[in-house]
Every structure is written in structure tokens, then in C-alpha cells.
PDB file of C-alpha atoms in Angstrom:
ATOM      1  CA  UNK A   1       0.003   0.033  -0.019  1.00 62.00           C
ATOM      2  CA  UNK A   2       1.285   3.378  -0.929  1.00 66.00           C
ATOM      3  CA  UNK A   3       0.153   6.175   1.341  1.00 65.00           C
ATOM      4  CA  UNK A   4       0.996   9.531  -0.261  1.00 69.00           C
ATOM      5  CA  UNK A   5       3.356   9.728  -3.243  1.00 76.00           C
ATOM      6  CA  UNK A   6       6.565  11.671  -2.942  1.00 81.00           C
ATOM      7  CA  UNK A   7       5.939  13.104   0.575  1.00 80.00           C
ATOM      8  CA  UNK A   8       7.692  10.710   2.952  1.00 85.00           C
ATOM      9  CA  UNK A   9      10.518  12.385   4.881  1.00 90.00           C
ATOM     10  CA  UNK A  10      12.480   9.113   5.319  1.00 93.00           C
ATOM     11  CA  UNK A  11      16.172   9.611   4.534  1.00 95.00           C
ATOM     12  CA  UNK A  12      19.221   7.349   4.885  1.00 97.00           C
ATOM     13  CA  UNK A  13      22.945   8.006   5.186  1.00 97.00           C
ATOM     14  CA  UNK A  14      24.310   4.989   3.278  1.00 93.00           C
ATOM     15  CA  UNK A  15      27.815   5.708   4.502  1.00 95.00           C
ATOM     16  CA  UNK A  16      26.752   5.115   8.126  1.00 97.00           C
ATOM     17  CA  UNK A  17      24.854   1.896   7.472  1.00 97.00           C
ATOM     18  CA  UNK A  18      26.595  -1.164   8.847  1.00 97.00           C
ATOM     19  CA  UNK A  19      24.103  -3.706   7.383  1.00 97.00           C
ATOM     20  CA  UNK A  20      22.739  -4.951  10.712  1.00 97.00           C
ATOM     21  CA  UNK A  21      19.228  -5.241   9.222  1.00 97.00           C
ATOM     22  CA  UNK A  22      17.411  -3.852  12.204  1.00 97.00           C
ATOM     23  CA  UNK A  23      15.368  -1.514   9.959  1.00 97.00           C
ATOM     24  CA  UNK A  24      14.248  -4.428   7.893  1.00 96.00           C
ATOM     25  CA  UNK A  25      13.116  -6.254  11.018  1.00 96.00           C
ATOM     26  CA  UNK A  26      11.117  -3.401  12.564  1.00 95.00           C
ATOM     27  CA  UNK A  27       9.618  -1.782   9.466  1.00 93.00           C
ATOM     28  CA  UNK A  28       5.897  -2.617   9.232  1.00 89.00           C
ATOM     29  CA  UNK A  29       5.755  -1.613   5.498  1.00 89.00           C
ATOM     30  CA  UNK A  30       8.758  -3.453   4.063  1.00 92.00           C
ATOM     31  CA  UNK A  31      10.309  -0.156   2.960  1.00 94.00           C
ATOM     32  CA  UNK A  32      13.940  -1.511   3.049  1.00 97.00           C
ATOM     33  CA  UNK A  33      15.915  -4.174   1.230  1.00 97.00           C
ATOM     34  CA  UNK A  34      19.425  -5.538   1.890  1.00 97.00           C
ATOM     35  CA  UNK A  35      21.860  -5.287  -1.032  1.00 95.00           C
ATOM     36  CA  UNK A  36      25.555  -6.109  -0.909  1.00 94.00           C
ATOM     37  CA  UNK A  37      25.661  -6.118   2.823  1.00 95.00           C
ATOM     38  CA  UNK A  38      23.906  -2.725   3.312  1.00 95.00           C
ATOM     39  CA  UNK A  39      20.322  -1.715   3.674  1.00 96.00           C
ATOM     40  CA  UNK A  40      18.727   0.674   1.192  1.00 96.00           C
ATOM     41  CA  UNK A  41      15.319   2.339   0.856  1.00 96.00           C
ATOM     42  CA  UNK A  42      13.410   0.551  -1.884  1.00 96.00           C
ATOM     43  CA  UNK A  43       9.807   1.604  -1.347  1.00 93.00           C
ATOM     44  CA  UNK A  44       9.893   5.146   0.170  1.00 92.00           C
ATOM     45  CA  UNK A  45       6.265   5.864  -0.777  1.00 89.00           C
ATOM     46  CA  UNK A  46       5.192   2.982   1.467  1.00 88.00           C
ATOM     47  CA  UNK A  47       6.741   4.672   4.484  1.00 88.00           C
ATOM     48  CA  UNK A  48       4.158   5.687   7.091  1.00 83.00           C
ATOM     49  CA  UNK A  49       6.756   7.673   9.081  1.00 85.00           C
ATOM     50  CA  UNK A  50       6.278   5.709  12.272  1.00 84.00           C
ATOM     51  CA  UNK A  51       9.952   6.082  13.273  1.00 89.00           C
ATOM     52  CA  UNK A  52      10.563   2.435  14.236  1.00 91.00           C
ATOM     53  CA  UNK A  53      13.575   2.230  11.896  1.00 95.00           C
ATOM     54  CA  UNK A  54      15.134   5.421  13.308  1.00 95.00           C
ATOM     55  CA  UNK A  55      14.663   4.311  16.942  1.00 94.00           C
ATOM     56  CA  UNK A  56      16.249   0.947  16.249  1.00 96.00           C
ATOM     57  CA  UNK A  57      19.199   1.958  14.036  1.00 97.00           C
ATOM     58  CA  UNK A  58      22.362   1.545  16.167  1.00 98.00           C
ATOM     59  CA  UNK A  59      24.421   3.984  14.051  1.00 98.00           C
ATOM     60  CA  UNK A  60      21.788   6.723  13.401  1.00 97.00           C
ATOM     61  CA  UNK A  61      21.893   6.144   9.675  1.00 97.00           C
ATOM     62  CA  UNK A  62      18.183   6.934   9.291  1.00 97.00           C
ATOM     63  CA  UNK A  63      16.087   9.999   9.754  1.00 96.00           C
ATOM     64  CA  UNK A  64      12.322  10.652   9.457  1.00 93.00           C
ATOM     65  CA  UNK A  65       9.933  13.333  10.710  1.00 87.00           C
ATOM     66  CA  UNK A  66       7.613  11.164  12.772  1.00 75.00           C
ATOM     67  CA  UNK A  67       3.986  12.196  12.845  1.00 64.00           C
ATOM     68  CA  UNK A  68       0.464  11.239  12.106  1.00 55.00           C
ATOM     69  CA  UNK A  69       0.193  12.615   8.541  1.00 58.00           C
ATOM     70  CA  UNK A  70      -0.081   9.259   6.868  1.00 63.00           C
ATOM     71  CA  UNK A  71      -2.387   7.818   9.505  1.00 63.00           C
ATOM     72  CA  UNK A  72      -4.659  10.837   8.956  1.00 63.00           C
ATOM     73  CA  UNK A  73      -4.412  10.320   5.171  1.00 69.00           C
ATOM     74  CA  UNK A  74      -5.374   6.653   5.434  1.00 69.00           C
ATOM     75  CA  UNK A  75      -8.341   7.371   7.760  1.00 70.00           C
ATOM     76  CA  UNK A  76      -9.543  10.183   5.401  1.00 71.00           C
ATOM     77  CA  UNK A  77      -9.267   7.901   2.358  1.00 75.00           C
ATOM     78  CA  UNK A  78     -11.199   5.188   4.122  1.00 76.00           C
ATOM     79  CA  UNK A  79     -13.942   7.506   5.365  1.00 80.00           C
ATOM     80  CA  UNK A  80     -14.335   9.135   1.988  1.00 83.00           C
ATOM     81  CA  UNK A  81     -14.036   5.947   0.016  1.00 84.00           C
ATOM     82  CA  UNK A  82     -10.980   7.120  -2.018  1.00 78.00           C
ATOM     83  CA  UNK A  83      -7.262   7.350  -2.067  1.00 74.00           C
ATOM     84  CA  UNK A  84      -5.397   8.463   1.049  1.00 68.00           C
ATOM     85  CA  UNK A  85      -5.348  12.218   1.365  1.00 63.00           C
ATOM     86  CA  UNK A  86      -4.148  14.439   4.157  1.00 59.00           C
ATOM     87  CA  UNK A  87      -6.616  17.120   3.073  1.00 55.00           C
ATOM     88  CA  UNK A  88      -4.067  19.872   2.446  1.00 53.00           C
ATOM     89  CA  UNK A  89      -2.852  21.313  -0.794  1.00 50.00           C
ATOM     90  CA  UNK A  90      -1.176  24.520  -1.924  1.00 44.00           C
ATOM     91  CA  UNK A  91      -3.436  27.512  -2.008  1.00 41.00           C
ATOM     92  CA  UNK A  92      -5.634  26.680   0.988  1.00 40.00           C
ATOM     93  CA  UNK A  93      -5.498  28.078   4.469  1.00 41.00           C
ATOM     94  CA  UNK A  94      -3.506  25.117   5.794  1.00 40.00           C
ATOM     95  CA  UNK A  95      -0.537  25.684   3.526  1.00 39.00           C
ATOM     96  CA  UNK A  96       1.312  23.056   1.562  1.00 42.00           C
ATOM     97  CA  UNK A  97       2.152  19.549   2.614  1.00 44.00           C
TER      98      UNK A  97
END
């Protein structure tokens, strides 16, 4: 499931990654893959920004702005019977996502 396209704040410093695989173990959305002994982000748009990977990375190779944006988007999509949407867009009173 993709939440919102091109908005996830997940970032990885590949130089710091030691290939321990903790992020693969704790990620509920299978965002990461292991390649050549290091983890890489393979499905960034599936990230729900829960922060589990960041909290479990022993070398601080990951960063994400944790929040409820994607949870809100999923709930809005479910209630409205459509795609996930956080309800904000450029030009409204809320500002841009």
C-alpha cells in the first residue's frame, strides 16, 4: 500500500549503514531491502513515518519526521471511499504539505 506519493520524509545516510538489518526487522511496511551487505530504501512511498527504523538503528543512519500525517491520510481515504489524502494542498488556508 502506498500512502501519499513523494511526501515521505524518510532519509538514509548510506555511509553510516553497517548492514545490521534492524530497519528491515522493525519496518511494518517493508520499505527497506538488503543489497551487498547494506540496507537501502526501496519503497519510500510505502513509509508511514512511524519512526521504528530510526529508533532501532544503532548507528543513526536513518532520519524521518515522525507524525500522524499518513495515518490521517489513510483514515480520510477510508472514510471518503477514495485514495489516502491528508486534506491539504497548496493555495488553501492550511498551507502546503
